[in-house]
Amino acid sequence: MNKMALKNRKELYRSYSEKMKSIADVRYAAAVLGWDQETYLPENGAAGRARQLATLSGIAHDWFADDSLGTLLQELLQAGDLTEAERKNVTRTAEDYERNKKYPAAFVQELSLTTSECYHAWMKARKANDYTLFEPALRKMVDLKRREARIIGYTDHPYDALIDEFEKGATVKMLDIVFAEVRDKLKRLLDRINRAPRIDDAIFRGRFDKDRQWQFGLDLLRAMGFDFSSGRQDISEHPFTTNFNSRDVRITTRIDEQDFANMTWSCIHEGGHALYEQGLPAAQYGLPGGEPASLAIHESQSRLWENNVGRSREYWACFYPKLADYFPGHFGSYSPEAFYKAMNKVQPSLVRTEADELTYHFHVMIRYELEKKLILGELDTRNLKEAWNGMYRTYLDVDVPDDKSGILQDVHWSHGSFGYFPTYSLGSFYAAQFFNAASRAIPDLPDRIASGDLGALLDWLRNNIHSLGRRFDAEELCERVTGERLNVQYFMNYVERKYAGVYDLS
Ligand code: ZN
């Protein structure tokens, strides 16, 4: 008799779990190198590092694509005596495995080469401020992505196959409805804001010492509950969060001495991502149960802290005096109310990453509409710049002066990440719905936040979201936590109430 057949289910599960943990070891080793590349790597180390990263991700990819894992998953799926949590892990891994198996080796290789070519073309085009230097490589990338949609397969729209990589369960059908609703309602709110007197944000201008900013950022992170014995913060050009396991979570920030807001809200944003990672179950390392539910849910955690908490009156009732202590010469002459209004100033702009809480979603909608058309074949990359600039006029009423602050501003397309942008907006919408549920569960939440007690909120997030890992997909999780699937009315209620106050709208 086959030795495999004699193994009991527990042993099979253990061997699956060990395989997954080994794959995670290799992936996270690559993540350490990636983190180092963005923070401390000396200039001349770049070529060697690229090689090391490629080797490690190749190994992780091969191990995950190995037939022996497929066989193991099949046997486990047929086993009847797994616990609920074990079955969830196996099912999720099998879904990932099947998706991964669909890619022919030649396609993977071509995509990897094109991605590297496309990224370099984008860098060069950005430097020269000239989209035409990026366009030929981007056209190749779009062709590949259209092929990828056919390889993966879809029912309604080819773009669905691509979103699936980032946000399982999200579709064009769902996003079209969500965005149409938000677009109309946000537009009406923006029109009202435009008729109101402008907010003076002079309070944000000045000179803010680097070291003091750094210390203040650490204070904010500590108050949120970031565990510095299970993580650290460093400096990088673009702030990001990465983790090597839930007991080692790294975040980065950047500090601009002319603009303390940049550091402040990026700290809170990345801190929100990090709290999620630190709250994932450590015992589920390498398994879906130890991973985040989805990109949108990840983003919901950063935005809940950054916006729903970090741009609220209550939060700054506690932290504004602390900020003023760090920069007494500057903030001493302004009121907390002036500070609150300035941090919530709404102003249509060119660059997505600098946009306010409201106009941000128009940046995402523009990219979403363009991506759908590119993937359907309705829009040619040769006409993409005109389409981009035209949509900025229609949606945000701004004229794009050059390619760098227009079509070349995001790195995503050069990486082939089509279908990623919608997760940013979904993150804000989920955040509002979660924050509403948390506020119902903790009736004195505003008072707690105003006194600097953020522990009850973190506990609620830990129990309801973080500790569940990827046991549920985004929509299932949302329903479990809030009693219904994504409902953008929570986001609209939140912004309508908040901005009516900020702008004294009647
Ligand atoms: Zn984020």
Coordinates of C-alpha atoms and ligand atoms in Angstrom, one line a residue:
M1 CA 0.0 0.0 0.0
N2 CA 1.1 3.5 -0.8
K3 CA 2.8 5.1 2.1
M4 CA 0.9 8.4 1.5
A5 CA -2.4 6.6 1.9
L6 CA -1.5 5.5 5.4
K7 CA -0.8 9.0 6.6
N8 CA -3.6 10.3 8.6
R9 CA -5.2 13.6 7.9
K10 CA -3.4 15.4 10.7
E11 CA -0.1 14.4 9.2
L12 CA -1.2 15.6 5.7
Y13 CA -2.2 18.9 7.2
R14 CA 1.1 19.2 9.0
S15 CA 3.0 18.6 5.9
Y16 CA 0.9 21.1 4.0
S17 CA 1.5 23.6 6.7
E18 CA 5.2 23.0 6.8
K19 CA 5.5 23.5 3.0
M20 CA 3.6 26.8 3.3
K21 CA 5.8 28.0 6.1
S22 CA 8.9 27.2 4.1
I23 CA 7.6 29.2 1.1
A24 CA 6.8 32.0 3.5
D25 CA 10.4 31.9 4.9
V26 CA 11.7 32.5 1.4
R27 CA 9.2 35.2 0.5
Y28 CA 9.9 37.1 3.7
A29 CA 13.6 36.7 3.3
A30 CA 13.1 38.5 0.0
A31 CA 10.9 41.0 1.8
V32 CA 13.8 41.8 4.2
L33 CA 16.1 42.4 1.2
G34 CA 13.3 44.6 -0.4
W35 CA 12.9 46.6 2.7
D36 CA 16.7 47.1 3.0
Q37 CA 16.7 48.2 -0.7
E38 CA 14.3 51.0 0.1
T39 CA 16.0 52.1 3.3
Y40 CA 19.7 51.5 3.7
L41 CA 21.1 49.9 0.5
P42 CA 24.2 51.8 -0.8
E43 CA 24.0 52.9 -4.4
N44 CA 26.5 50.3 -5.7
G45 CA 24.6 47.4 -4.2
A46 CA 21.6 47.8 -6.5
A47 CA 22.6 45.3 -9.2
G48 CA 23.6 42.6 -6.8
R49 CA 20.4 43.1 -4.8
A50 CA 18.2 42.8 -7.9
R51 CA 19.8 39.4 -8.6
Q52 CA 19.3 38.2 -5.1
L53 CA 15.6 39.3 -5.1
A54 CA 15.0 37.6 -8.5
T55 CA 16.6 34.3 -7.3
L56 CA 14.5 34.2 -4.0
S57 CA 11.2 35.1 -5.7
G58 CA 12.0 32.4 -8.4
I59 CA 12.5 29.8 -5.6
A60 CA 9.3 30.8 -3.8
H61 CA 7.4 30.7 -7.1
D62 CA 8.7 27.3 -8.0
W63 CA 7.9 25.8 -4.6
F64 CA 4.4 27.1 -4.7
A65 CA 3.8 25.8 -8.3
D66 CA 5.2 22.4 -7.4
D67 CA 2.9 19.4 -8.3
S68 CA 3.5 17.8 -4.9
L69 CA 1.7 20.8 -3.3
G70 CA -1.2 20.3 -5.7
T71 CA -1.5 16.7 -4.8
L72 CA -1.4 17.4 -1.1
L73 CA -4.1 20.0 -1.5
Q74 CA -6.3 17.6 -3.5
E75 CA -6.0 15.0 -0.8
L76 CA -6.8 17.5 2.0
L77 CA -9.8 18.8 0.1
Q78 CA -11.2 15.3 0.0
A79 CA -10.5 14.7 3.7
G80 CA -13.6 15.0 5.7
D81 CA -12.2 15.6 9.2
L82 CA -10.5 18.9 9.0
T83 CA -11.4 21.7 11.4
E84 CA -13.3 24.7 10.0
A85 CA -10.1 26.8 10.2
E86 CA -8.0 24.2 8.6
R87 CA -10.5 23.7 5.8
K88 CA -10.5 27.5 5.1
N89 CA -6.8 27.5 4.9
V90 CA -6.7 24.6 2.4
T91 CA -9.5 26.0 0.3
R92 CA -7.8 29.5 0.0
T93 CA -4.5 28.0 -0.8
A94 CA -6.1 25.7 -3.4
E95 CA -7.7 28.8 -5.1
D96 CA -4.3 30.6 -5.2
Y97 CA -2.6 27.4 -6.5
E98 CA -5.2 27.0 -9.3
R99 CA -4.9 30.6 -10.4
N100 CA -1.1 30.3 -10.4
K101 CA -1.2 27.1 -12.4
K102 CA -3.0 28.7 -15.2
Y103 CA 0.0 30.8 -16.3
P104 CA 2.1 29.1 -18.9
A105 CA 5.9 29.4 -18.1
A106 CA 6.6 31.3 -21.3
F107 CA 3.9 33.9 -20.4
V108 CA 5.4 34.3 -16.9
Q109 CA 8.8 34.9 -18.4
E110 CA 7.5 37.4 -21.0
L111 CA 5.6 39.3 -18.3
S112 CA 8.7 39.5 -16.0
L113 CA 10.9 40.8 -18.9
T114 CA 8.2 43.3 -20.0
T115 CA 7.7 44.5 -16.4
S116 CA 11.4 45.3 -16.0
E117 CA 11.5 47.0 -19.5
C118 CA 8.3 48.9 -18.7
Y119 CA 9.5 50.1 -15.3
H120 CA 12.8 51.4 -16.8
A121 CA 10.9 53.1 -19.6
W122 CA 8.6 54.8 -17.1
M123 CA 11.6 56.0 -15.0
K124 CA 13.3 57.4 -18.2
A125 CA 10.0 59.0 -19.4
R126 CA 9.4 60.6 -16.0
K127 CA 12.9 62.1 -15.9
A128 CA 12.4 63.5 -19.4
N129 CA 8.8 64.4 -18.6
D130 CA 7.8 62.8 -21.9
Y131 CA 5.0 60.1 -22.1
T132 CA 6.1 59.1 -25.7
L133 CA 9.1 57.4 -24.1
F134 CA 6.9 55.2 -22.0
E135 CA 4.1 54.5 -24.5
P136 CA 5.7 51.6 -26.6
A137 CA 6.6 49.6 -23.4
L138 CA 3.2 50.3 -21.9
R139 CA 1.4 49.1 -25.1
K140 CA 3.3 45.8 -24.8
M141 CA 2.2 45.6 -21.1
V142 CA -1.4 46.3 -22.0
D143 CA -1.3 43.6 -24.7
L144 CA 0.1 41.1 -22.1
K145 CA -2.6 42.1 -19.6
R146 CA -5.3 41.5 -22.1
R147 CA -3.8 38.1 -22.8
E148 CA -3.6 37.4 -19.1
A149 CA -7.3 38.1 -18.7
R150 CA -8.0 35.4 -21.3
I151 CA -5.6 33.0 -19.6
I152 CA -7.3 33.5 -16.2
G153 CA -10.8 33.6 -17.7
Y154 CA -13.8 35.7 -16.8
T155 CA -17.6 35.7 -17.2
D156 CA -18.6 39.3 -17.7
H157 CA -15.6 41.6 -18.2
P158 CA -11.9 40.9 -18.9
Y159 CA -11.0 43.4 -16.3
D160 CA -12.6 41.1 -13.7
A161 CA -9.9 38.6 -14.2
L162 CA -7.2 41.2 -13.4
I163 CA -9.0 42.8 -10.3
D164 CA -9.2 39.2 -8.9
E165 CA -5.5 39.2 -8.3
F166 CA -5.8 42.1 -5.9
E167 CA -9.3 42.0 -4.6
K168 CA -11.0 38.6 -4.8
G169 CA -14.7 39.0 -5.4
A170 CA -14.6 42.6 -6.7
T171 CA -16.0 43.0 -10.3
V172 CA -16.7 45.7 -12.8
K173 CA -20.4 45.1 -12.1
M174 CA -19.9 45.9 -8.4
L175 CA -17.4 48.7 -8.9
D176 CA -19.5 50.5 -11.6
I177 CA -22.4 50.7 -9.1
V178 CA -20.2 51.8 -6.2
F179 CA -18.3 54.5 -8.2
A180 CA -21.5 55.8 -10.0
E181 CA -23.1 56.4 -6.6
V182 CA -20.1 58.0 -5.0
R183 CA -19.3 60.1 -8.1
D184 CA -22.7 61.8 -8.2
K185 CA -22.9 62.4 -4.4
L186 CA -19.4 63.6 -4.0
K187 CA -19.8 65.9 -7.0
R188 CA -22.8 67.6 -5.3
L189 CA -20.8 67.9 -2.0
L190 CA -17.8 69.4 -3.8
D191 CA -20.1 71.9 -5.6
R192 CA -21.3 73.1 -2.1
I193 CA -17.8 73.3 -0.8
N194 CA -16.7 75.3 -3.8
R195 CA -19.3 77.9 -3.0
A196 CA -18.1 78.2 0.6
P197 CA -15.2 80.5 1.7
R198 CA -11.8 79.0 1.2
I199 CA -9.9 77.6 4.2
D200 CA -6.7 79.3 5.2
D201 CA -4.0 76.7 5.7
A202 CA -1.1 79.0 6.5
I203 CA -0.8 77.0 9.8
F204 CA 0.8 74.3 7.7
R205 CA 3.6 76.5 6.4
G206 CA 6.8 77.0 8.3
R207 CA 10.0 75.3 9.3
F208 CA 9.7 72.1 11.3
D209 CA 12.9 70.5 12.7
K210 CA 13.5 67.0 11.4
D211 CA 14.3 65.4 14.7
R212 CA 11.3 66.9 16.4
Q213 CA 9.0 65.7 13.7
W214 CA 10.6 62.2 14.0
Q215 CA 9.9 62.2 17.8
F216 CA 6.4 63.4 17.4
G217 CA 5.7 60.7 14.8
L218 CA 7.0 58.0 17.2
D219 CA 4.7 59.5 19.9
L220 CA 1.7 59.1 17.6
L221 CA 2.6 55.5 16.8
R222 CA 3.0 54.6 20.4
A223 CA -0.4 56.1 21.2
M224 CA -2.0 54.1 18.5
G225 CA -0.6 50.9 20.0
F226 CA 2.2 50.1 17.5
D227 CA 4.4 47.6 19.3
F228 CA 8.0 48.7 18.9
S229 CA 9.3 45.3 20.2
S230 CA 7.5 43.8 17.2
G231 CA 8.4 46.4 14.6
R232 CA 10.3 49.6 13.8
Q233 CA 10.2 52.7 11.8
D234 CA 12.8 54.0 9.3
I235 CA 13.1 56.6 6.6
S236 CA 12.5 56.0 2.9
E237 CA 11.6 58.1 -0.2
H238 CA 8.1 56.7 -0.4
P239 CA 6.5 55.6 2.9
F240 CA 5.4 51.9 3.0
T241 CA 4.7 49.0 5.4
T242 CA 6.2 45.6 5.0
N243 CA 6.3 42.6 7.4
F244 CA 8.4 39.5 7.9
N245 CA 5.9 37.9 10.3
S246 CA 3.4 39.5 12.7
R247 CA 6.2 40.0 15.3
D248 CA 8.4 42.0 12.9
V249 CA 6.5 44.7 11.1
R250 CA 8.5 47.5 9.4
I251 CA 7.1 50.9 8.4
T252 CA 8.8 53.9 6.9
T253 CA 8.1 57.6 6.7
R254 CA 9.6 60.6 5.0
I255 CA 10.3 64.0 6.6
D256 CA 10.1 67.3 4.9
E257 CA 11.1 70.3 7.0
Q258 CA 8.8 72.6 5.2
D259 CA 5.8 70.4 5.5
F260 CA 5.2 68.5 8.8
A261 CA 1.8 67.3 7.5
N262 CA 3.5 64.9 5.2
M263 CA 5.2 63.0 8.0
T264 CA 2.3 63.2 10.4
W265 CA -0.4 61.6 8.3
S266 CA 1.9 59.2 6.6
C267 CA 2.9 57.9 10.0
I268 CA -0.7 57.4 11.0
H269 CA -1.5 55.8 7.7
E270 CA 1.4 53.3 7.7
G271 CA 0.8 52.8 11.5
G272 CA -2.7 51.6 10.6
H273 CA -1.4 49.1 8.1
A274 CA 1.2 48.0 10.7
L275 CA -1.4 47.5 13.5
Y276 CA -3.2 45.1 11.1
E277 CA -0.1 43.1 10.4
Q278 CA 0.9 43.0 14.1
G279 CA -2.7 41.8 14.9
L280 CA -2.6 38.8 12.5
P281 CA -2.5 35.4 14.3
A282 CA 1.2 34.5 14.7
A283 CA 0.5 30.8 14.9
Q284 CA -0.9 30.9 11.4
Y285 CA 2.4 32.1 9.9
G286 CA 2.6 31.2 6.2
L287 CA -1.0 30.1 6.0
P288 CA -4.0 32.1 4.7
G289 CA -5.3 32.4 8.3
G290 CA -2.2 34.5 9.1
E291 CA -2.6 36.8 6.1
P292 CA -4.6 40.0 5.5
A293 CA -8.1 39.5 4.1
S294 CA -7.5 41.6 1.0
L295 CA -5.8 44.8 -0.2
A296 CA -9.0 46.8 0.3
I297 CA -9.3 45.6 3.8
H298 CA -5.6 46.4 4.4
E299 CA -6.2 49.9 3.1
S300 CA -9.4 50.2 5.2
Q301 CA -7.2 49.9 8.3
S302 CA -4.7 52.6 7.3
R303 CA -7.5 55.0 6.2
L304 CA -9.6 54.4 9.3
W305 CA -6.6 55.6 11.4
E306 CA -5.5 58.3 9.0
N307 CA -8.9 59.9 8.3
N308 CA -11.7 58.7 10.5
V309 CA -9.5 59.0 13.6
G310 CA -6.5 61.1 12.5
R311 CA -8.4 63.9 10.9
S312 CA -11.0 64.2 13.5
R313 CA -11.5 67.0 16.1
E314 CA -11.4 64.5 18.9
Y315 CA -8.1 63.0 18.0
W316 CA -6.4 66.5 17.9
A317 CA -8.1 67.6 21.1
C318 CA -5.5 65.3 22.7
F319 CA -2.6 65.5 20.2
Y320 CA -2.6 69.2 19.2
P321 CA -1.2 70.3 22.6
K322 CA 1.5 67.7 22.2
L323 CA 2.3 68.9 18.7
A324 CA 2.4 72.5 20.0
D325 CA 4.9 71.4 22.7
Y326 CA 7.3 70.2 20.0
F327 CA 6.9 73.4 17.9
P328 CA 5.9 76.1 20.5
G329 CA 7.0 79.0 18.4
H330 CA 4.8 78.0 15.5
F331 CA 1.6 76.5 16.8
G332 CA 1.3 78.7 19.9
S333 CA -0.2 81.4 17.7
Y334 CA -3.0 79.2 16.1
S335 CA -6.2 77.7 17.5
P336 CA -6.9 74.0 17.5
E337 CA -9.9 74.8 15.3
A338 CA -7.7 76.5 12.6
F339 CA -5.6 73.4 12.7
Y340 CA -8.6 71.1 12.3
K341 CA -9.9 73.0 9.3
A342 CA -6.6 73.3 7.6
M343 CA -6.0 69.5 7.8
N344 CA -9.4 69.0 6.1
K345 CA -9.1 71.5 3.4
V346 CA -10.6 70.3 0.1
Q347 CA -8.8 71.4 -3.1
P348 CA -8.9 69.6 -6.5
S349 CA -5.3 68.8 -7.5
L350 CA -3.2 67.0 -10.0
V351 CA -1.5 64.4 -7.9
R352 CA -3.4 61.5 -6.4
T353 CA -1.0 60.9 -3.4
E354 CA -1.4 64.6 -2.3
A355 CA -5.2 64.7 -2.7
D356 CA -7.7 65.4 0.1
E357 CA -10.1 62.8 1.4
L358 CA -12.9 63.8 -1.1
T359 CA -11.2 64.5 -4.4
Y360 CA -8.9 61.5 -3.9
H361 CA -11.7 59.2 -5.2
F362 CA -11.9 61.1 -8.5
H363 CA -8.2 60.3 -9.1
V364 CA -9.0 56.6 -8.6
M365 CA -12.2 56.7 -10.8
I366 CA -10.2 58.3 -13.7
R367 CA -7.7 55.4 -13.5
Y368 CA -10.4 52.8 -13.2
E369 CA -12.3 54.1 -16.3
L370 CA -9.1 54.3 -18.3
E371 CA -8.0 50.8 -17.3
K372 CA -11.3 49.2 -18.2
K373 CA -11.1 50.8 -21.7
L374 CA -7.5 49.7 -22.2
I375 CA -8.2 46.1 -21.2
L376 CA -11.4 46.0 -23.4
G377 CA -9.3 47.3 -26.3
E378 CA -11.5 50.4 -26.6
L379 CA -8.6 52.8 -25.9
D380 CA -5.2 52.8 -27.5
T381 CA -2.1 53.7 -25.4
R382 CA -1.3 56.2 -28.1
N383 CA -4.4 58.2 -27.2
L384 CA -4.1 57.6 -23.5
K385 CA -2.5 60.9 -22.5
E386 CA -5.3 62.9 -24.2
A387 CA -7.9 60.7 -22.5
W388 CA -6.1 61.2 -19.1
N389 CA -5.9 65.0 -19.5
G390 CA -9.5 65.2 -20.7
M391 CA -10.8 63.3 -17.7
Y392 CA -8.9 65.5 -15.3
R393 CA -10.7 68.4 -16.8
T394 CA -14.1 66.8 -16.6
Y395 CA -13.7 65.1 -13.2
L396 CA -11.5 67.6 -11.3
D397 CA -11.6 70.7 -13.4
V398 CA -7.8 70.9 -13.5
D399 CA -5.5 71.4 -16.5
V400 CA -2.6 68.9 -16.6
P401 CA 0.5 71.0 -17.4
D402 CA 2.9 68.2 -18.1
D403 CA 3.3 64.4 -18.2
K404 CA 5.2 64.1 -14.9
S405 CA 2.3 65.6 -12.9
G406 CA -0.2 63.8 -15.2
I407 CA -0.1 60.4 -16.8
L408 CA 3.4 59.5 -15.5
Q409 CA 2.8 60.1 -11.8
D410 CA 2.0 56.6 -10.7
V411 CA 4.3 53.6 -10.8
H412 CA 1.4 51.0 -11.0
W413 CA 1.0 50.6 -14.8
S414 CA 4.8 50.1 -15.2
H415 CA 4.5 47.2 -12.8
G416 CA 1.6 45.8 -14.7
S417 CA -0.7 46.4 -11.8
F418 CA -4.0 46.9 -13.6
G419 CA -6.9 46.5 -11.2
Y420 CA -5.1 47.8 -8.2
F421 CA -6.3 51.4 -8.0
P422 CA -10.0 50.5 -7.0
T423 CA -8.7 48.9 -3.8
Y424 CA -7.6 52.4 -2.5
S425 CA -11.2 53.8 -2.8
L426 CA -12.8 50.6 -1.5
G427 CA -10.4 50.9 1.5
S428 CA -11.9 54.3 2.4
F429 CA -15.5 53.0 1.9
Y430 CA -14.9 50.0 4.1
A431 CA -13.1 52.2 6.7
A432 CA -16.2 54.4 7.1
Q433 CA -18.5 51.3 7.5
F434 CA -16.1 49.7 10.0
F435 CA -15.7 52.9 12.0
N436 CA -19.5 53.3 12.2
A437 CA -19.7 49.7 13.6
A438 CA -16.9 50.4 16.1
S439 CA -18.7 53.6 17.2
R440 CA -21.9 51.7 17.8
A441 CA -20.0 49.0 19.8
I442 CA -18.1 51.6 21.8
P443 CA -20.6 54.3 22.7
D444 CA -18.1 56.6 24.4
L445 CA -15.5 56.3 21.6
P446 CA -15.3 60.0 20.8
D447 CA -14.6 60.8 24.5
R448 CA -12.0 58.1 24.6
I449 CA -10.3 59.4 21.5
A450 CA -10.3 62.9 22.8
S451 CA -8.5 61.8 26.0
G452 CA -5.9 59.9 23.9
D453 CA -7.3 56.4 24.8
L454 CA -7.1 54.5 21.5
G455 CA -7.0 51.1 23.1
A456 CA -10.7 50.3 23.0
L457 CA -10.7 51.0 19.2
L458 CA -7.6 48.9 18.6
D459 CA -9.1 46.0 20.7
W460 CA -12.3 46.2 18.6
L461 CA -10.3 46.1 15.3
R462 CA -8.1 43.2 16.7
N463 CA -11.2 41.1 17.7
N464 CA -13.3 41.8 14.7
I465 CA -10.8 42.1 11.8
H466 CA -7.1 41.5 12.5
S467 CA -7.4 38.2 14.3
L468 CA -9.4 36.6 11.5
G469 CA -6.7 36.8 8.9
R470 CA -7.9 35.7 5.5
R471 CA -10.6 33.3 6.8
F472 CA -13.2 35.5 5.0
D473 CA -12.9 37.5 1.9
A474 CA -13.6 41.3 2.0
E475 CA -17.3 41.2 1.5
E476 CA -17.9 38.3 3.9
L477 CA -15.8 40.0 6.5
C478 CA -17.7 43.3 6.0
E479 CA -21.0 41.5 6.5
R480 CA -19.8 39.7 9.6
V481 CA -18.5 42.9 11.2
T482 CA -21.1 45.4 10.2
G483 CA -24.2 43.3 9.4
E484 CA -24.2 44.1 5.7
R485 CA -22.0 44.1 2.6
L486 CA -20.2 47.2 1.4
N487 CA -22.7 50.1 1.6
V488 CA -21.1 53.4 0.4
Q489 CA -23.8 55.4 2.2
Y490 CA -21.7 55.0 5.4
F491 CA -18.8 56.8 3.6
M492 CA -21.2 59.5 2.2
N493 CA -22.8 60.1 5.7
Y494 CA -19.4 60.4 7.2
V495 CA -18.0 62.9 4.7
E496 CA -21.3 64.9 4.4
R497 CA -21.5 65.4 8.1
K498 CA -17.8 66.1 8.6
Y499 CA -17.5 68.6 5.7
A500 CA -20.7 70.4 6.5
G501 CA -18.9 71.3 9.8
V502 CA -15.5 72.0 8.3
Y503 CA -17.0 74.4 5.7
D504 CA -20.0 75.6 7.7
L505 CA -22.4 74.4 4.9
S506 CA -26.0 75.0 5.7
Ligands
ZN1 ZN -2.0 52.4 2.3

